[in-house]
Coordinates of C-alpha atoms and ligand atoms in Angstrom, one line a residue:
M1 CA 73.2 123.2 16.9
R2 CA 76.4 122.8 18.8
R3 CA 76.2 119.9 21.2
H4 CA 78.5 119.2 24.1
S5 CA 78.6 116.0 26.0
I6 CA 79.1 116.6 29.7
A7 CA 79.9 113.9 32.2
V8 CA 78.4 114.9 35.5
I9 CA 79.8 113.6 38.8
P10 CA 77.9 115.3 41.7
G11 CA 79.7 113.2 44.3
D12 CA 78.9 113.9 48.0
G13 CA 77.2 116.3 50.3
I14 CA 76.4 119.7 48.8
G15 CA 78.2 118.7 45.6
I16 CA 74.9 117.0 44.7
E17 CA 72.9 120.2 45.3
V18 CA 75.1 122.8 43.6
I19 CA 75.8 120.6 40.5
E20 CA 72.0 120.2 40.0
A21 CA 71.8 124.0 40.2
G22 CA 74.6 124.4 37.7
K23 CA 72.9 122.0 35.3
Q24 CA 69.7 124.1 35.4
A25 CA 71.7 127.2 34.7
L26 CA 73.4 125.6 31.7
Q27 CA 70.0 124.3 30.5
A28 CA 68.5 127.8 30.7
L29 CA 71.4 129.2 28.7
A30 CA 71.1 126.4 26.0
E31 CA 67.3 127.0 25.7
K32 CA 67.8 130.8 25.4
S33 CA 70.5 130.5 22.8
G34 CA 68.7 128.0 20.6
E35 CA 72.0 127.0 19.0
L36 CA 73.6 125.3 21.9
D37 CA 72.8 122.0 23.6
F38 CA 74.3 120.0 26.5
A39 CA 74.0 116.2 26.7
F40 CA 74.4 115.5 30.4
T41 CA 75.3 112.0 31.6
D42 CA 75.2 111.5 35.4
F43 CA 77.7 109.2 37.1
P44 CA 76.8 108.0 40.6
W45 CA 80.4 107.8 41.8
S46 CA 80.0 109.0 45.4
S47 CA 81.0 107.8 48.9
R48 CA 77.7 106.0 49.2
H49 CA 78.5 104.2 46.0
Y50 CA 81.9 103.3 47.4
R51 CA 80.3 101.8 50.6
E52 CA 77.8 99.8 48.5
H53 CA 80.1 98.6 45.8
G54 CA 83.6 98.9 47.2
H55 CA 84.8 101.4 44.6
Y56 CA 84.2 105.0 43.4
I57 CA 85.1 104.4 39.7
P58 CA 84.2 101.0 38.4
D59 CA 86.3 99.0 35.9
G60 CA 86.3 100.8 32.6
G61 CA 84.9 103.9 34.2
L62 CA 87.8 106.2 33.2
A63 CA 87.7 104.9 29.6
E64 CA 84.0 105.8 29.5
L65 CA 84.7 109.2 31.0
A66 CA 87.4 109.8 28.4
T67 CA 84.7 110.0 25.6
F68 CA 83.1 113.2 27.0
D69 CA 83.9 116.8 26.1
A70 CA 84.1 117.9 29.7
I71 CA 83.5 116.7 33.3
Y72 CA 81.4 118.7 35.7
F73 CA 82.3 117.6 39.2
G74 CA 80.7 118.5 42.6
A75 CA 82.7 117.4 45.7
V76 CA 84.0 114.3 47.3
G77 CA 84.3 113.7 51.0
S78 CA 82.3 111.7 53.6
Q79 CA 82.3 111.2 57.3
D80 CA 82.3 107.4 56.7
V81 CA 85.3 107.1 54.3
P82 CA 88.8 108.3 55.2
D83 CA 89.5 111.5 53.2
H84 CA 92.7 110.1 51.7
V85 CA 90.7 107.2 50.2
S86 CA 87.8 109.3 48.8
L87 CA 90.2 111.9 47.4
W88 CA 92.6 109.5 45.8
D89 CA 90.0 107.0 44.5
L90 CA 87.8 109.6 42.8
R91 CA 89.0 113.1 42.3
L92 CA 92.7 112.4 42.0
A93 CA 92.2 109.3 40.0
I94 CA 90.5 111.5 37.3
C95 CA 93.0 114.4 37.6
Q96 CA 96.0 112.1 37.4
G97 CA 94.5 109.6 35.0
F98 CA 93.6 112.4 32.5
D99 CA 96.9 114.3 33.1
Q100 CA 95.0 117.4 34.2
Y101 CA 98.2 119.1 35.2
A102 CA 97.0 122.7 35.2
N103 CA 94.6 123.7 37.9
V104 CA 93.3 127.3 37.4
R105 CA 91.6 129.3 40.2
P106 CA 90.4 132.8 39.5
A107 CA 89.6 135.0 42.4
R108 CA 87.8 138.3 42.5
V109 CA 85.1 139.9 44.5
L110 CA 81.8 139.7 42.7
P111 CA 79.5 142.8 42.8
G112 CA 77.3 143.0 45.9
V113 CA 79.5 140.6 47.8
N114 CA 80.9 141.9 51.1
S115 CA 84.5 141.0 51.6
R116 CA 85.8 141.6 55.1
L117 CA 89.1 142.7 53.7
Q118 CA 89.9 146.3 53.0
G119 CA 90.9 146.8 49.4
A120 CA 89.4 143.5 48.3
D121 CA 87.7 145.2 45.4
R122 CA 91.2 145.3 43.8
I123 CA 91.6 141.5 44.0
D124 CA 91.8 140.1 40.5
W125 CA 94.0 137.1 40.7
V126 CA 94.4 133.8 38.8
I127 CA 96.2 131.2 40.8
I128 CA 97.8 128.4 38.8
R129 CA 98.3 125.2 40.7
E130 CA 100.6 122.4 39.6
N131 CA 98.1 119.5 39.7
S132 CA 100.0 116.3 38.9
E133 CA 103.1 116.0 41.1
G134 CA 104.8 118.0 43.9
E135 CA 103.7 117.2 47.4
Y136 CA 100.6 115.3 46.2
S137 CA 102.4 112.8 44.0
G138 CA 101.4 110.0 46.3
N139 CA 105.1 109.0 46.7
G140 CA 105.9 107.6 50.1
G141 CA 105.1 104.8 52.5
R142 CA 104.7 103.5 56.0
V143 CA 106.8 100.9 57.7
H144 CA 106.6 99.2 61.1
R145 CA 102.9 99.8 61.1
G146 CA 101.4 100.1 64.6
L147 CA 104.7 99.7 66.3
P148 CA 106.4 102.5 68.4
D149 CA 109.0 103.0 65.7
E150 CA 106.5 103.3 62.9
I151 CA 107.6 105.7 60.1
G152 CA 105.7 107.4 57.4
T153 CA 107.3 109.2 54.5
E154 CA 105.7 111.7 52.1
V155 CA 108.1 112.5 49.3
S156 CA 107.5 115.4 47.0
I157 CA 108.3 114.9 43.3
F158 CA 109.4 117.8 41.1
S159 CA 110.3 116.7 37.6
R160 CA 111.9 119.1 35.1
K161 CA 109.1 118.2 32.6
G162 CA 106.3 118.7 35.1
V163 CA 107.7 121.9 36.4
E164 CA 108.4 123.4 33.0
R165 CA 105.0 122.6 31.6
I166 CA 103.2 124.3 34.5
H167 CA 105.4 127.4 34.4
R168 CA 104.8 127.7 30.6
F169 CA 101.1 127.4 31.2
A170 CA 101.3 130.1 33.9
F171 CA 103.3 132.4 31.6
D172 CA 100.8 132.0 28.8
M173 CA 98.0 132.8 31.3
A174 CA 99.9 135.9 32.5
R175 CA 100.5 137.0 29.0
S176 CA 96.8 136.7 28.1
R177 CA 95.9 139.1 30.9
S178 CA 96.2 142.9 30.8
R179 CA 98.8 143.3 33.6
K180 CA 101.1 140.6 32.2
K181 CA 102.5 139.9 35.7
L182 CA 103.4 136.6 37.2
T183 CA 104.4 135.8 40.8
L184 CA 106.4 132.6 41.5
V185 CA 105.4 131.2 44.9
T186 CA 108.2 129.0 46.4
K187 CA 109.8 127.7 49.6
S188 CA 113.3 127.2 48.2
N189 CA 114.9 128.8 51.2
A190 CA 114.0 125.8 53.4
Q191 CA 113.5 123.1 50.8
R192 CA 116.7 123.0 48.9
H193 CA 116.2 120.4 46.2
G194 CA 112.9 120.2 44.4
M195 CA 111.9 123.7 45.2
V196 CA 115.2 125.1 43.9
L197 CA 114.6 123.2 40.6
W198 CA 111.1 124.8 40.7
D199 CA 112.6 128.2 40.8
E200 CA 115.4 127.6 38.3
V201 CA 113.1 126.3 35.6
F202 CA 110.8 129.3 36.2
F203 CA 113.5 131.7 35.4
E204 CA 114.6 129.6 32.4
V205 CA 111.1 129.7 31.0
A206 CA 110.9 133.5 31.8
R207 CA 113.5 134.1 29.1
D208 CA 110.9 133.2 26.5
Y209 CA 108.4 135.7 27.9
P210 CA 110.2 139.0 28.1
D211 CA 106.9 140.9 28.0
V212 CA 105.8 139.3 31.3
E213 CA 106.9 140.9 34.5
T214 CA 107.9 138.4 37.2
D215 CA 108.6 138.3 40.9
R216 CA 109.3 135.6 43.5
E217 CA 107.7 135.3 46.9
L218 CA 108.0 132.7 49.7
V219 CA 104.7 131.0 50.4
D220 CA 104.5 132.3 53.9
A221 CA 105.2 135.8 52.8
V222 CA 102.6 135.6 50.0
T223 CA 99.8 135.1 52.5
T224 CA 100.5 138.4 54.1
R225 CA 100.9 140.1 50.7
M226 CA 97.4 138.7 49.7
V227 CA 95.9 140.3 52.7
L228 CA 97.9 143.5 53.0
K229 CA 98.7 144.4 49.3
P230 CA 96.2 142.4 47.2
D231 CA 96.7 144.7 44.2
T232 CA 100.4 143.8 43.8
L233 CA 99.4 140.3 42.6
D234 CA 97.9 139.2 39.3
T235 CA 98.8 135.7 38.0
V236 CA 100.4 133.4 40.6
V237 CA 102.0 130.0 40.1
A238 CA 102.4 127.7 43.0
T239 CA 103.0 124.0 43.8
N240 CA 100.2 121.5 44.4
L241 CA 100.2 122.0 48.2
H242 CA 101.0 125.7 48.3
A243 CA 98.3 126.6 45.8
D244 CA 95.8 124.4 47.6
I245 CA 96.2 126.5 50.7
I246 CA 96.5 130.0 49.2
S247 CA 93.5 129.4 46.9
D248 CA 91.3 128.7 50.0
L249 CA 92.6 132.0 51.4
A250 CA 91.8 133.7 48.2
A251 CA 88.3 132.3 48.3
A252 CA 87.8 133.5 51.8
L253 CA 89.2 137.0 51.0
T254 CA 86.8 137.4 48.1
G255 CA 83.8 136.6 50.3
S256 CA 83.2 132.9 50.7
L257 CA 84.4 129.4 49.8
G258 CA 80.9 129.0 48.2
I259 CA 81.8 131.3 45.3
A260 CA 85.1 130.1 44.0
P261 CA 85.5 127.9 40.9
T262 CA 88.3 125.9 39.5
A263 CA 89.3 124.1 36.3
N264 CA 91.5 121.0 36.2
L265 CA 92.9 121.3 32.6
N266 CA 94.5 118.8 30.3
P267 CA 95.8 121.6 28.1
Q268 CA 96.8 119.2 25.2
R269 CA 93.1 118.2 25.1
T270 CA 94.1 114.5 24.9
F271 CA 91.6 113.9 27.7
P272 CA 88.6 115.8 28.9
S273 CA 89.2 118.5 31.5
M274 CA 87.3 118.7 34.8
F275 CA 85.5 121.7 36.3
E276 CA 84.5 121.9 40.0
P277 CA 83.7 124.5 42.7
I278 CA 86.6 124.6 45.1
H279 CA 84.6 123.9 48.2
G280 CA 84.1 120.4 49.5
S281 CA 81.1 118.4 50.5
A282 CA 80.3 120.7 53.6
F283 CA 78.5 118.1 55.7
D284 CA 77.4 120.8 58.2
I285 CA 74.9 122.2 55.6
A286 CA 74.4 119.2 53.2
G287 CA 70.8 118.2 52.5
Q288 CA 69.4 121.5 53.8
G289 CA 69.1 123.2 50.4
I290 CA 71.1 126.2 51.6
A291 CA 74.4 125.7 49.8
N292 CA 75.6 128.7 47.8
P293 CA 75.4 127.6 44.1
V294 CA 77.5 130.5 42.8
G295 CA 80.7 128.5 42.9
A296 CA 79.1 125.9 40.7
F297 CA 77.7 128.6 38.3
W298 CA 81.1 130.2 38.0
T299 CA 82.6 126.8 37.4
A300 CA 80.2 126.3 34.5
V301 CA 81.5 129.6 33.0
M302 CA 85.0 128.1 33.0
M303 CA 83.7 125.0 31.4
L304 CA 82.0 127.0 28.7
E305 CA 85.2 129.0 28.0
H306 CA 87.1 125.7 27.6
L307 CA 84.4 124.4 25.2
G308 CA 84.9 127.5 23.1
E309 CA 81.5 128.8 24.0
T310 CA 82.7 132.3 24.7
T311 CA 79.4 134.1 24.2
A312 CA 77.5 131.7 26.5
A313 CA 80.3 132.0 29.1
E314 CA 80.1 135.8 29.0
R315 CA 76.3 135.7 29.3
L316 CA 76.4 133.3 32.3
M317 CA 79.1 135.4 34.1
A318 CA 77.0 138.6 33.5
A319 CA 73.9 136.8 34.9
I320 CA 75.9 135.7 38.0
E321 CA 77.1 139.2 38.6
R322 CA 73.6 140.6 38.3
L323 CA 72.5 138.0 40.8
T324 CA 75.1 138.8 43.4
Q325 CA 74.6 142.5 42.8
T326 CA 70.9 142.2 43.9
G327 CA 72.2 141.5 47.5
V328 CA 70.1 138.4 47.7
H329 CA 72.6 135.9 49.1
S330 CA 72.8 132.5 50.7
Q331 CA 73.7 132.2 54.4
D332 CA 77.5 132.0 53.9
L333 CA 77.3 135.6 52.6
G334 CA 75.0 136.7 55.3
G335 CA 71.7 136.2 53.5
T336 CA 68.8 133.8 53.8
A337 CA 68.2 132.7 50.2
T338 CA 68.1 129.0 49.4
T339 CA 70.0 127.1 46.7
S340 CA 66.8 126.8 44.6
E341 CA 65.8 130.4 45.1
L342 CA 69.1 131.6 43.8
T343 CA 69.0 129.1 40.9
Q344 CA 65.5 130.2 40.0
A345 CA 66.5 133.8 40.1
L346 CA 69.5 133.2 37.8
C347 CA 67.6 131.1 35.3
D348 CA 64.7 133.7 35.2
D349 CA 67.3 136.4 34.6
I350 CA 68.9 134.4 31.7
R351 CA 65.5 133.9 30.1
R352 CA 64.6 137.6 30.4
Q353 CA 67.7 138.9 28.7
A354 CA 67.7 139.8 25.0
T355 CA 69.7 137.4 22.9
Ligands
ATP1 P1 85.8 118.5 52.3 O1 86.3 117.7 53.5 O2 85.0 117.7 51.3 O3 86.8 119.4 51.7 P2 84.7 120.3 54.2 O4 83.3 120.3 54.8 O5 85.8 120.0 55.1 O6 84.7 119.5 52.9 P3 84.3 122.6 52.6 O7 83.1 122.0 52.1 O8 85.4 123.0 51.7 O9 85.0 121.8 53.8 O10 83.8 123.9 53.4 C1 84.1 124.4 54.7 C2 82.9 125.2 55.2 O11 82.6 126.3 54.3 C3 81.7 124.3 55.1 O12 81.6 123.5 56.3 C4 80.6 125.3 55.0 O13 80.1 125.8 56.2 C5 81.2 126.4 54.1 N1 80.9 126.3 52.7 C6 81.6 125.7 51.8 N2 81.0 125.7 50.6 C7 79.8 126.3 50.8 C8 78.8 126.7 49.9 N3 78.8 126.4 48.6 N4 77.7 127.3 50.5 C9 77.7 127.6 51.8 N5 78.7 127.3 52.6 C10 79.7 126.7 52.1

């Protein structure tokens, strides 16, 4: 029996509903395989927990989390806690504390999902987001608070080490895919320091990957290319801010924010990696049982791949595709199915398959 310890942080809003759905899917897979087991430990680190205790992660919390094989994360964000507090005190505390510098976001249209974009069936992208520095390094400050001459600065950090390691990761990803094509997203025309370093290091690293075709696109131009010529992109590497934005666009182009998964990887495996759907806590639909769990299911596929459970990952992905193919969808995709109906359908399908 192969046993994996999973730290589960459902967090806020629909994170709680979709992570429960994902756990049920993983449990169904484990029971079906008979040789795989998940030991889930739930952590109640949410915005409610913050309001009651004054912190998201308690003292010693990160050290405890470090003992797990992987982290399965829902969403953080609440109407009662400023977003920059909830994000930095929970999600970014884990990403930065565990040096999860590579954020991986696959995007493609699943069978039976209606994308409003013509040619969307040709979307098959992996967006690699630098996840440890850049525009979200937290470097800056505010002076003269509340006065008319108040100033706030937000300083991007691009270190040679940080830039090189994400570009190498992106080249390795591109090399592992059939098209072996990598697009560098940049804004080095307007930002002439850190972004120029970002570009220079990319082309230095490219020399070690002669088999990977490269091109370079400004971030504004890449949005039009994603919409108008989706098949000209394959693997894409972008900074923390740029990839944050273009991966939401990618999710929308492939049908819904409710579908898209992401992995925050510590490629050296010194620390556990964290897996989460890309959507947030979605308070407009939280607590109603109607959130789309597909993003959380696909996230579980990425977690299984990282854990080396390739067969289980393939089985779960195939079950997700059979589910979307049926045309039974949640409301974000134009259907009426609830989170639990979709979860039940997926788990029943997993149980029905031959092993
Ligand atoms: P946060 O501030 O935590 O990022 P948010 O509510 O601003 O959250 P998202 O949760 O990312 O933003 O989603 C924006 C909208 O997309 C939601 O309000 C919701 O209507 C829709 N949405 C996102 N995820 C899902 C899902 N899994 N199922 C159905 N609809 C979803």
